[in-house]
Short mmCIF file of C-alpha atoms and ligand atoms in Angstrom, two decimals:
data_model
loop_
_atom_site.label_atom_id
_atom_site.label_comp_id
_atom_site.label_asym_id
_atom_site.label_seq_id
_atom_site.Cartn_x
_atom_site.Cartn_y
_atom_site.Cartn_z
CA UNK A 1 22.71 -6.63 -22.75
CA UNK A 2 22.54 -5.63 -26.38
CA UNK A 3 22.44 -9.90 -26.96
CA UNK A 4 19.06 -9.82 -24.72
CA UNK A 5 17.56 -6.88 -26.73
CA UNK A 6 18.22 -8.96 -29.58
CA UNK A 7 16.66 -11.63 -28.28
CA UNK A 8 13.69 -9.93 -26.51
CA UNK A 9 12.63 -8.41 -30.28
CA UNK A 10 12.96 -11.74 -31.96
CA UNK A 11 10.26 -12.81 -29.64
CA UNK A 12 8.32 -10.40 -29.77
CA UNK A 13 8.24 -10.47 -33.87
CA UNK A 14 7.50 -14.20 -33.67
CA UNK A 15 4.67 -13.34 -31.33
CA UNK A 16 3.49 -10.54 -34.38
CA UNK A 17 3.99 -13.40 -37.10
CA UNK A 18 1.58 -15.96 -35.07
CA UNK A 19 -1.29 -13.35 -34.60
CA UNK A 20 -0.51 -14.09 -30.98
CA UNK A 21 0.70 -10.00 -29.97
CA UNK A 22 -1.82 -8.44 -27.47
CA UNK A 23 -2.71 -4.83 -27.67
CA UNK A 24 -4.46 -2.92 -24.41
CA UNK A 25 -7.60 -0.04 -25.85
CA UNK A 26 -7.51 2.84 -23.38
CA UNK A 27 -11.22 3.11 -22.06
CA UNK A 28 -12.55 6.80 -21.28
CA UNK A 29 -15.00 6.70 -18.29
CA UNK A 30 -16.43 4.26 -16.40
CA UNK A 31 -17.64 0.47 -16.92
CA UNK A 32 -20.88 0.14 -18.47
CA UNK A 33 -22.55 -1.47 -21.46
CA UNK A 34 -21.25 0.79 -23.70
CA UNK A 35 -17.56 1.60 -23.66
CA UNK A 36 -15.81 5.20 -24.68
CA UNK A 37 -12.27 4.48 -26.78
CA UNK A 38 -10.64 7.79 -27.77
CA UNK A 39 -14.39 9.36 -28.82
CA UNK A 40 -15.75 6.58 -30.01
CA UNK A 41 -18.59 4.47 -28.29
CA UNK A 42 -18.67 0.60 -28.08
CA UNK A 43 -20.96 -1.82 -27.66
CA UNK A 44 -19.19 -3.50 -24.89
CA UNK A 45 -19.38 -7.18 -24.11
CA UNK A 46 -15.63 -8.01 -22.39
CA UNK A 47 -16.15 -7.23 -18.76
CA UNK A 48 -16.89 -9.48 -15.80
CA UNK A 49 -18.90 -7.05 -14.25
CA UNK A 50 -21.76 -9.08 -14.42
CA UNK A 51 -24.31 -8.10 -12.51
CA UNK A 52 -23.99 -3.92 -13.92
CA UNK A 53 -22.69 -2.50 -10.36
CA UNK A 54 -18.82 -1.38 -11.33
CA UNK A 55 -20.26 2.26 -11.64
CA UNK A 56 -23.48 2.00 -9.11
CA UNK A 57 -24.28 4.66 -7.88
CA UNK A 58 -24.72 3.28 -4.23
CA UNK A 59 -21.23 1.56 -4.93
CA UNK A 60 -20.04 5.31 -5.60
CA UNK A 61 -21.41 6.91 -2.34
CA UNK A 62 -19.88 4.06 -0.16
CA UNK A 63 -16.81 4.67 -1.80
CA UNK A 64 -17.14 8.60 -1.00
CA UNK A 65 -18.24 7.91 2.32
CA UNK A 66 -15.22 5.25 2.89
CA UNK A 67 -12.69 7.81 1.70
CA UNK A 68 -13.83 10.36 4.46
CA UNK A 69 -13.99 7.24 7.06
CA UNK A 70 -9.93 6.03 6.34
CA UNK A 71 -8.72 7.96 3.89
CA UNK A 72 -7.41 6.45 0.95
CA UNK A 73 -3.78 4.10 1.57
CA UNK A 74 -4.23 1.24 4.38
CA UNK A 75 -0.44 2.22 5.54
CA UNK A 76 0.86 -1.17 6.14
CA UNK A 77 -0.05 -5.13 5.93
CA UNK A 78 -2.60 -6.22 7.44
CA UNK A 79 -0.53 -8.35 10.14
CA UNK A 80 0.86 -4.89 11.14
CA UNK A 81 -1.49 -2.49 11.32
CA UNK A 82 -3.60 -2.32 7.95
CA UNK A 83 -6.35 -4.47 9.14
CA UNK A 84 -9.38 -2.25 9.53
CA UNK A 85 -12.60 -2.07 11.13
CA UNK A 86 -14.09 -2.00 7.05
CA UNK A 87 -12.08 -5.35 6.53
CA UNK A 88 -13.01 -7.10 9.64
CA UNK A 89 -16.86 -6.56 9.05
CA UNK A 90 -16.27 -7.48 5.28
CA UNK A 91 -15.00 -10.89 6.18
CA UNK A 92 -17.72 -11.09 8.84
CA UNK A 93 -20.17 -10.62 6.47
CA UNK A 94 -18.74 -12.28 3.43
CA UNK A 95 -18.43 -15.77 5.52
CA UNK A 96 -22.04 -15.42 6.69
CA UNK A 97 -23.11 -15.49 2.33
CA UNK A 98 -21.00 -17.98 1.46
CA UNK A 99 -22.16 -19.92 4.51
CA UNK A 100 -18.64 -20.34 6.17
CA UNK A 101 -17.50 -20.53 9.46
CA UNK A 102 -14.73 -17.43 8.60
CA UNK A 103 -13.63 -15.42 5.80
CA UNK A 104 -9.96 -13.61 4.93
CA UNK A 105 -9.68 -10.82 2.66
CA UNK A 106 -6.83 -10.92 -0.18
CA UNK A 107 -5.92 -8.24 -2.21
CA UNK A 108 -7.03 -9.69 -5.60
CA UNK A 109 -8.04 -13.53 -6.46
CA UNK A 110 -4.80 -14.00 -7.94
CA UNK A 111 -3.23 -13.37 -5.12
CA UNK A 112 -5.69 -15.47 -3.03
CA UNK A 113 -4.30 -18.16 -5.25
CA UNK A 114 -0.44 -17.64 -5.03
CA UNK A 115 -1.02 -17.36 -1.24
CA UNK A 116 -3.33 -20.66 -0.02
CA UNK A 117 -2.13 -22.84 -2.27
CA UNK A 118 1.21 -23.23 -1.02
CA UNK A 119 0.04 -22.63 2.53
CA UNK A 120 -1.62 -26.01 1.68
CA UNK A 121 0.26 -28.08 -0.08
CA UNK A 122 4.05 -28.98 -0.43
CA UNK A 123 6.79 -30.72 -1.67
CA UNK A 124 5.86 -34.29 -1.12
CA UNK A 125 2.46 -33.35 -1.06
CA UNK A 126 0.40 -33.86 -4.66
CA UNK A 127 -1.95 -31.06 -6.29
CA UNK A 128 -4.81 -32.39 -8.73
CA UNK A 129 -5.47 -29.62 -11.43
CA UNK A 130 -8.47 -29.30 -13.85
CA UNK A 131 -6.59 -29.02 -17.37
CA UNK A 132 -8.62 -25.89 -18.00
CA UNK A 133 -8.01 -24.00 -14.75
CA UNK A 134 -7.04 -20.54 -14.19
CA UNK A 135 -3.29 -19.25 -14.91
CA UNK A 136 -3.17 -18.34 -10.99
CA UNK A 137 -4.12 -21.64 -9.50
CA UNK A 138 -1.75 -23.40 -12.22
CA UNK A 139 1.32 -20.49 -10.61
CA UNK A 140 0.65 -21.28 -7.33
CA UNK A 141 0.76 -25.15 -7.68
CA UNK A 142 4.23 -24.38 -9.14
CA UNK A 143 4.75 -22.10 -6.53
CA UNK A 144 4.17 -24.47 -3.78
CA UNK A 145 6.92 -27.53 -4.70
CA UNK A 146 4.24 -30.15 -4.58
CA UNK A 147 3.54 -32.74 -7.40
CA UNK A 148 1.46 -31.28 -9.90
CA UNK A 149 -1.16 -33.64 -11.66
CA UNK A 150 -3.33 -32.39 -14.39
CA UNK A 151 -6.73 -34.19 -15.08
CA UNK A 152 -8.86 -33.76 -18.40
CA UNK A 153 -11.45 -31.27 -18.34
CA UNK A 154 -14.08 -32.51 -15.62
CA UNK A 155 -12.99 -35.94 -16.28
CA UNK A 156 -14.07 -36.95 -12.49
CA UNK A 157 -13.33 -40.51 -13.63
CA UNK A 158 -9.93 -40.06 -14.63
CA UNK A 159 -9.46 -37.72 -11.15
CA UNK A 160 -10.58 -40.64 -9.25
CA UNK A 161 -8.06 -42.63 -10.77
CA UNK A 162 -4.95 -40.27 -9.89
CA UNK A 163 -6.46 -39.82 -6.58
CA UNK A 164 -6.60 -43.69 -5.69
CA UNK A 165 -2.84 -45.12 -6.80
CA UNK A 166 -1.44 -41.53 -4.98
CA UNK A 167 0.30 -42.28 -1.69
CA UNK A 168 0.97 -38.30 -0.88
CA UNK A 169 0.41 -37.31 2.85
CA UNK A 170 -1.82 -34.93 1.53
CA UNK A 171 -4.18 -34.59 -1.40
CA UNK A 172 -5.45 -31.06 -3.15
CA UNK A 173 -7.74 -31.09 -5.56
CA UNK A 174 -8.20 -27.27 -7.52
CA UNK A 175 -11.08 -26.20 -9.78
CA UNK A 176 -12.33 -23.16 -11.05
CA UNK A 177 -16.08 -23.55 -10.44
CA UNK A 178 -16.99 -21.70 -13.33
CA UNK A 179 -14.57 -21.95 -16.44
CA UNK A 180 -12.89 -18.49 -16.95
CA UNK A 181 -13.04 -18.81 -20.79
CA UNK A 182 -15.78 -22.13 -21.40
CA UNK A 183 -18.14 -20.37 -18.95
CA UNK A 184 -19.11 -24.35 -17.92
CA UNK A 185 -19.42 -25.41 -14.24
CA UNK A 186 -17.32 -27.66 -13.16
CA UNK A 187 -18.83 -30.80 -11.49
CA UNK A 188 -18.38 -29.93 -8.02
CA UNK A 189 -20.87 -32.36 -6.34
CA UNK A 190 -18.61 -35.29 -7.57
CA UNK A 191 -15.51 -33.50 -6.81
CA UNK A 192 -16.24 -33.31 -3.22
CA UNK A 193 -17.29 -36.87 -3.14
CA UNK A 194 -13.53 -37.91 -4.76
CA UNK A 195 -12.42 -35.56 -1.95
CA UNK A 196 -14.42 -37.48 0.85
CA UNK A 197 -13.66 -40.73 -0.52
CA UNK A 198 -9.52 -40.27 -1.04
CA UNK A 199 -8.88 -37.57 1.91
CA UNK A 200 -8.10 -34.75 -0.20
CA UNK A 201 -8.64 -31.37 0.07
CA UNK A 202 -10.65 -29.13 -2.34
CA UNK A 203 -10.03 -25.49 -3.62
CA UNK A 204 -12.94 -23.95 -5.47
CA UNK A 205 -12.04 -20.75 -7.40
CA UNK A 206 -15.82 -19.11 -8.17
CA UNK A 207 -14.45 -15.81 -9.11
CA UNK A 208 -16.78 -16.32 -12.05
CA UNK A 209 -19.94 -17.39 -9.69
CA UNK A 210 -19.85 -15.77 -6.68
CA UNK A 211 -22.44 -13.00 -6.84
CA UNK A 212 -23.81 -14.71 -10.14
CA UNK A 213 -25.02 -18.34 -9.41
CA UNK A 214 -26.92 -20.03 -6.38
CA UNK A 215 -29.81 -18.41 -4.55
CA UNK A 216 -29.39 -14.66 -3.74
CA UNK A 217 -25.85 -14.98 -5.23
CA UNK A 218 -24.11 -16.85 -2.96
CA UNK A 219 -22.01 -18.62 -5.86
CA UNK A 220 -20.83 -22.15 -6.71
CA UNK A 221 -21.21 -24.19 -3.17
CA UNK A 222 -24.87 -22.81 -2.82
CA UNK A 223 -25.96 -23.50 -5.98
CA UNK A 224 -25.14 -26.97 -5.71
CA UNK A 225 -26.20 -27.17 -2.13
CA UNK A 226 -22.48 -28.08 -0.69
CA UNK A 227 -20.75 -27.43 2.18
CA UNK A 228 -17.99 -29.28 4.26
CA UNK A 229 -14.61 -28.21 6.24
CA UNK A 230 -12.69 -29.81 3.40
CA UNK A 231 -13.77 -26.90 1.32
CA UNK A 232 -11.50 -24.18 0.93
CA UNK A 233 -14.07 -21.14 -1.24
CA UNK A 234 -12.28 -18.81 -3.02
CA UNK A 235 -14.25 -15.88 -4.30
CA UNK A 236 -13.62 -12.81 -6.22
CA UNK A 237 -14.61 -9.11 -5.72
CA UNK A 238 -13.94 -7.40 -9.30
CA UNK A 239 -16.01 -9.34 -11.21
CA UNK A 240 -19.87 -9.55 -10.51
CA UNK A 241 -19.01 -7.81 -7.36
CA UNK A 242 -18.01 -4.89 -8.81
CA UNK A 243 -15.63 -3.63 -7.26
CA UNK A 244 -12.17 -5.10 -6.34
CA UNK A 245 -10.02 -7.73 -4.10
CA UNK A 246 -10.87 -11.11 -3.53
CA UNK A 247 -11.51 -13.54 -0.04
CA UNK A 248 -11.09 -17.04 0.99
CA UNK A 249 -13.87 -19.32 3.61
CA UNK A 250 -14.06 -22.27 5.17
CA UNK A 251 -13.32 -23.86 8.31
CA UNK A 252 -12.00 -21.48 10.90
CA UNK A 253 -8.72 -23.18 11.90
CA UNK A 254 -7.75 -23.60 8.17
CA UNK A 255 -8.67 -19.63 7.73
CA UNK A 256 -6.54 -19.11 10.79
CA UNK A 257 -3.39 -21.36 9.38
CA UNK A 258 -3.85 -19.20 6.08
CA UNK A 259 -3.98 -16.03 8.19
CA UNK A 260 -0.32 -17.11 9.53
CA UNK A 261 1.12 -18.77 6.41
CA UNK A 262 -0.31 -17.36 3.39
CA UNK A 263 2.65 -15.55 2.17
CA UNK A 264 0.58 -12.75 -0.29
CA UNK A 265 -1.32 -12.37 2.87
CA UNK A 266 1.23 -11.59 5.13
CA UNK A 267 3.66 -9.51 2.85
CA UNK A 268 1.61 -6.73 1.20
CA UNK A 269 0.23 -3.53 2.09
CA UNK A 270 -3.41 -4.06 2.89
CA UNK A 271 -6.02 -2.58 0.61
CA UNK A 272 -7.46 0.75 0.65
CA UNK A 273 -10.60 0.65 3.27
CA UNK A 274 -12.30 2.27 1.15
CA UNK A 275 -12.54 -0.74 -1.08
CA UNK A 276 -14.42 -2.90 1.64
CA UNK A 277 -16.82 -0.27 2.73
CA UNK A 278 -17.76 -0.12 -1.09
CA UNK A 279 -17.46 -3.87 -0.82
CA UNK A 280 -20.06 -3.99 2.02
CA UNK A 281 -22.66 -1.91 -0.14
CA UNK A 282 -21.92 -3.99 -3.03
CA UNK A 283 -22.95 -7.27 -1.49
CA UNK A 284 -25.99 -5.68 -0.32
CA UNK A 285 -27.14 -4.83 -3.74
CA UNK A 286 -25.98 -8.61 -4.91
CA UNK A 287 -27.79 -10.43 -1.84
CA UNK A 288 -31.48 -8.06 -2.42
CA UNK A 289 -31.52 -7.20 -6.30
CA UNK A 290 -32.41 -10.95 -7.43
CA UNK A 291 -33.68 -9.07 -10.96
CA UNK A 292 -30.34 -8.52 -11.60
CA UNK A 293 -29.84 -12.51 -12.17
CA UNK A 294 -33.10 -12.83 -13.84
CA UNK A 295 -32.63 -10.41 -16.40
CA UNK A 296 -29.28 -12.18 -16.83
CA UNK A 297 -30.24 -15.35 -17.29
CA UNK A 298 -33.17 -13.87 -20.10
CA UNK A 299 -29.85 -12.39 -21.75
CA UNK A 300 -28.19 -15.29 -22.00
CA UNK A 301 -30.90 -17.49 -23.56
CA UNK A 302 -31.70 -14.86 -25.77
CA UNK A 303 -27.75 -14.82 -27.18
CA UNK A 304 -27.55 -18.65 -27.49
CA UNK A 305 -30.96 -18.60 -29.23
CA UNK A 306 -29.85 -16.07 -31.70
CA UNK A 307 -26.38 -17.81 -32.38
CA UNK A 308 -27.75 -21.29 -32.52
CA UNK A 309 -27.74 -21.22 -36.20
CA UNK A 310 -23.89 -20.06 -37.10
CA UNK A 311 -21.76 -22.49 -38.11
CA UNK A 312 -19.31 -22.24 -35.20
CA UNK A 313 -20.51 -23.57 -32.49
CA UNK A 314 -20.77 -21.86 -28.68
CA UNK A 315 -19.79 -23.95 -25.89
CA UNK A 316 -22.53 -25.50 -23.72
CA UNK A 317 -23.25 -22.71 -20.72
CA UNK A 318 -25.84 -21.23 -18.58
CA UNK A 319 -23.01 -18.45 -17.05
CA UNK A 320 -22.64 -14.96 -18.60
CA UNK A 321 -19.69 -16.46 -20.37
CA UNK A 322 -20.45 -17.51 -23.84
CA UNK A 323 -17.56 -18.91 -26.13
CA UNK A 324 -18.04 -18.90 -29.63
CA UNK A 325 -15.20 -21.33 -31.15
CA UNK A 326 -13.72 -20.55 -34.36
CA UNK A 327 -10.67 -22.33 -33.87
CA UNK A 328 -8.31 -20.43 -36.18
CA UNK A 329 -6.32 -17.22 -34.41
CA UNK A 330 -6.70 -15.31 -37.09
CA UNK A 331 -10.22 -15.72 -37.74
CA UNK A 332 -11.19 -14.68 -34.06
CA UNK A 333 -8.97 -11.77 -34.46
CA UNK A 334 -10.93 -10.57 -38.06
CA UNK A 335 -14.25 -11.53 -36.12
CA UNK A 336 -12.91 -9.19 -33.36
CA UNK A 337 -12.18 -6.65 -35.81
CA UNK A 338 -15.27 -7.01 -37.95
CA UNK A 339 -17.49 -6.38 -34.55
CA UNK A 340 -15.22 -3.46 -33.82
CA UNK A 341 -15.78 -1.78 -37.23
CA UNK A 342 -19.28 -1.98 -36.38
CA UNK A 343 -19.05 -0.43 -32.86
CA UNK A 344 -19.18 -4.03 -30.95
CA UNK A 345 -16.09 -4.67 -28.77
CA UNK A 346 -15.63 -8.82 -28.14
CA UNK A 347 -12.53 -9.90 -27.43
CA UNK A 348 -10.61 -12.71 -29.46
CA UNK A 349 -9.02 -15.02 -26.87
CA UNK A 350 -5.98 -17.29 -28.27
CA UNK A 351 -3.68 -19.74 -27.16
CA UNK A 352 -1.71 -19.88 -24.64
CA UNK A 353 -4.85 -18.60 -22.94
CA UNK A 354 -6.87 -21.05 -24.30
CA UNK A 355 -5.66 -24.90 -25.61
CA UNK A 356 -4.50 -24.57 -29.34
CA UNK A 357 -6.77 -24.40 -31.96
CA UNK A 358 -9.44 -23.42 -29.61
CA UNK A 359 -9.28 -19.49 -30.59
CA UNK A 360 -12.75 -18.02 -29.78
CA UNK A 361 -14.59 -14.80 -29.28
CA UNK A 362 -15.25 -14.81 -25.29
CA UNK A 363 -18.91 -13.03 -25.04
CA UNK A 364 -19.66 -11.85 -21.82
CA UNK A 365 -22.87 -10.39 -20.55
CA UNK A 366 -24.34 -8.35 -17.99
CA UNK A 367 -27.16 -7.30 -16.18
CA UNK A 368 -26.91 -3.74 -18.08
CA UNK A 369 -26.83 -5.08 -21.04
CA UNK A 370 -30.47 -4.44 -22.52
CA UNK A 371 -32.27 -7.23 -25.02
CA UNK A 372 -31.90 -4.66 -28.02
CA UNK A 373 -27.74 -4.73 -27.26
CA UNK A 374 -27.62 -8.26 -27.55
CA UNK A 375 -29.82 -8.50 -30.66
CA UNK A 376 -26.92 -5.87 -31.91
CA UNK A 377 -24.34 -8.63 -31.29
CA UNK A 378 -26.37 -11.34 -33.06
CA UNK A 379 -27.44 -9.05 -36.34
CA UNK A 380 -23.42 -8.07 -36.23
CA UNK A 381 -22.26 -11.81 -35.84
CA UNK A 382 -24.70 -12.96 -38.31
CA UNK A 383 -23.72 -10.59 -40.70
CA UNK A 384 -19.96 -11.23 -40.61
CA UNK A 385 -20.91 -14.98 -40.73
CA UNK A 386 -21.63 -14.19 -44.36
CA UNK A 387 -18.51 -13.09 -45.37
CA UNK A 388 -16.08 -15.60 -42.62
CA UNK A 389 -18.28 -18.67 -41.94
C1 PLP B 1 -10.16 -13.38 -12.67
C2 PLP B 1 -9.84 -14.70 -12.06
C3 PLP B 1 -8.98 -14.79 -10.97
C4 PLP B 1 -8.19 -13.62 -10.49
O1 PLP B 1 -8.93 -12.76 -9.73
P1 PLP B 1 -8.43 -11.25 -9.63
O2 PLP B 1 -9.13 -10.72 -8.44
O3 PLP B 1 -8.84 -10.60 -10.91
O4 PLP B 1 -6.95 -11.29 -9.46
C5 PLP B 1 -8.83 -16.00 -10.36
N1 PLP B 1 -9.45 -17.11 -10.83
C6 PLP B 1 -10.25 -17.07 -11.90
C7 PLP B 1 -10.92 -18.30 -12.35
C8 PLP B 1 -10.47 -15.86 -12.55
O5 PLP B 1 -11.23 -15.81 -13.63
#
C-alpha cells in the first residue's frame, strides 16, 4: 500500500513537470456565454452547448413540468421497469429527425459507445478506427476483443486498403463525424461507399453535429444526404442539445439486437424522465429556431476572419469548433492563462488528448455568443500574439 502511494505521487509529479496536470474551475450558475468562477465573470468559449439552449427557458419549464410528471429517479433499468412513457416518445421522435427506422436512448454518448460497439463486433471480427476518434469509441473497440485497425486521419485511401486484404467475418468501420478537437467533418460520403463496397458496417459518432449541421439540425447523415441500414447514428444530447444523454438509429432489427445486447444498455438505472421530457422540448427548439444556426455560422466566419492573420494557424472548419495550434504545451497553457487574466476562459487541450505536439486552444462557439464577444476573443488573442507569437 504505502509502495502504491509512492508510486501514485511519482506520477502525478511527472504529470506537474510535463505541464500535462489538469485542474477542474468550479462554475457558479448556469451555462451561458459568460461564465461565474468564485465572483468573477468569464467570457466563456469551452462549452458544447452550441446552439445557447443549456439554460432555455422552455428547456427549464419542461424540466419543471417533467419533475411533477415522474418525479425525479427512473427506479430501475430500463429492461426492468425504468423505461418510460417520456423515453419511448423521445426515441419515437428522435428516429423520425435523424430519418431512422428506430431510435434507443443511452444514458450518455460514452456510454452509447462502450455499449454498441461490442454488441457489434468481436473477437475475430476487425474494427477500422479514424486515428483521431473519440476516447469512447477507441474504449469500446478495446472493449469488444475484436482486431483493432487504426487508419490516418480521413485517409479513405489507406481505409480502403485495410478493408480489401481483411478476411474478418465482419467489418466495422467508426468515425466521429465531426472531430471532437479539429472540429473537421469526416468524409462520410466515401466512408459509406468503402462500407458498400467491402461489407462493413459503419458507426457515425455526430455528438458534435447532431442539432448543429444538415437542414433543420438533423446532423451529419442529413447534411450529406445519406442514409442506409448499414448505418449505425450515434448522436448526443449534452452538447447542442442542451441537455443530457445520448441515442443510437438505424435499422430496426439492429436497434432491437442492441436493445438485447448492449451491455451499458441493459445494466444501468435508466435516466431521470425528466431528462427526456426536457429532451422533447429541446428538439423542438433545434428542429424550428433555424436562426440559431445562422447566427452560428456568421460567428464562426467572423472568428476565422479575425484570426486569419496570427501566426499559428487554426485548423480548416466550418463547425463551432475552432483549433488554434500552437504546438508547444506550455504555450497553450500561458495562452490559456493570458485569456483568463483578461476575463476570456479557452481551454488549452494537450496530449494525450490530442497527438503530441499538437497542443492548441480548442475555441468553441455558440449561438449566445454575440459578434462583440467574439471580437473580445480576437482583440485578446491578438494582443497576447504580441508578446507569445
Ligand atoms: C462528447 C463526446 C462523446 C461522449 O458523449 P457524452 O454524452 O458526453 O458521454 C462521444 N463522442 C464524441 C465524439 C464526443 O465528443
Amino acid at each position: 500500500m504505502p509502495d502504491l502511494m509512492a508510486q501514485i505521487g511519482d506520477q502525478l509529479t511527472q504529470l506537474q513537470e510535463r505541464q500535462l496536470l489538469r485542474r477542474r474551475r468550479t462554475v457558479e450558475g448556469p451555462q451561458g456565454p459568460i461564465l461565474n468562477v468564485g465572483d468573477k465573470p468569464y467570457l466563456a468559449f469551452c462549452s458544447n452547448d452550441y446552439l445557447g439552449l443549456a439554460n432555455h427557458p422552455a428547456l427549464i419549464a419542461a424540466a419543471h413540468a417533467g419533475l411533477d410528471a415522474y418525479g425525479v429517479g427512473a427506479g430501475a433499468s430500463a429492461l426492468i421497469s425504468g423505461h418510460t412513457r417520456a423515453v419511448e416518445d423521445l426515441e419515437t421522435a428522435l428516429a423520425e429527425f435523424v430519418g431512422a427506422p428506430r431510435a434507443l436512448h443511452f444514458s450518455t454518448g460514452y456510454m452509447a459507445n462502450l455499449g454498441i460497439i461490442p454488441a457489434l463486433a468481436g473477437p475475430g471480427d476487425t474494427i477500422f478506427s479514424d486515428r483521431l476518434n473519440h476516447a469512447c469509441l477507441i474504449d469500446g473497440a478495446r472493449l469488444s476483443g475484436a482486431q483493432f485497425r487504426i487508419y490516418p486521419h480521413a485517409d479513405v485511401a489507406r481505409l480502403e486498403y485495410l478493408l480489401k486484404k481483411n478476411a474478418s467475418p465482419r467489418k466495422l468501420v467508426i468515425s466521429d463525424a465531426v472531430f471532437s478537437m479539429d472540429g473537421d467533418i469526416a468524409p462520410l460520403q466515401e466512408l459509406l461507399a468503402l462500407c458498400e463496397k467491402y461489407d462493413a458496417w459503419l458507426l457515425v459518432d455526430d455528438a458534435h453535429g447532431f442539432g448543429v449541421l444538415g437542414p433543420q439540425g438533423r446532423g451529419s447523415l442529413a447534411h450529406f444526404g445519406l442514409a442506409s441500414p448499414r448505418i449505425l447514428y450515434m448522436g448526443t444530447l449534452g452538447k447542442a442539445a442542451g441537455v443530457y444523454g445520448a441515442f443510437v438509429a438505424g435499422d430496426a432489427s439492429l436497434i432491437e439486437w442492441l436493445l438485447q445486447r448492449a451491455r451499458t444498455y441493459i445494466f444501468t438505472t435508466a435516466s431521470p424522465p425528466l431528462l427526456a421530457t426536457t429532451l422533447l422540448a429541446s428538439l423542438e427548439l433545434v428542429r424550428t429556431e433555424e436562426w440559431r444556426r445562422q447566427h452560428l455560422r456568421q460567428l464562426i466566419e467572423r472568428l476565422r476572419a479575425g484570426l486569419a492573420s496570427l501566426s499559428w494557424p487554426v485548423l480548416p472548419s466550418q463547425t463551432p469548433i475552432q483549433a488554434l495550434v500552437v504546438q508547444d504545451n506550455r504555450l497553450a497553457l500561458d495562452l490559456m492563462e493570458g485569456l483568463h487574466k483578461q476575463g476570456i476562459w479557452v481551454p488549452a487541450i494537450r496530449p494525450p488528448t490530442v497527438p503530441k505536439k499538437t497542443a492548441r486552444l480548442r475555441i468553441s462557439l455558440s449561438a449566445a455568443h454575440t459578434a462583440e464577444q467574439i471580437d473580445r476573443l480576437i482583440d485578446g488573442l491578438h494582443t497576447l500574439a504580441k508578446h507569445y507569437g
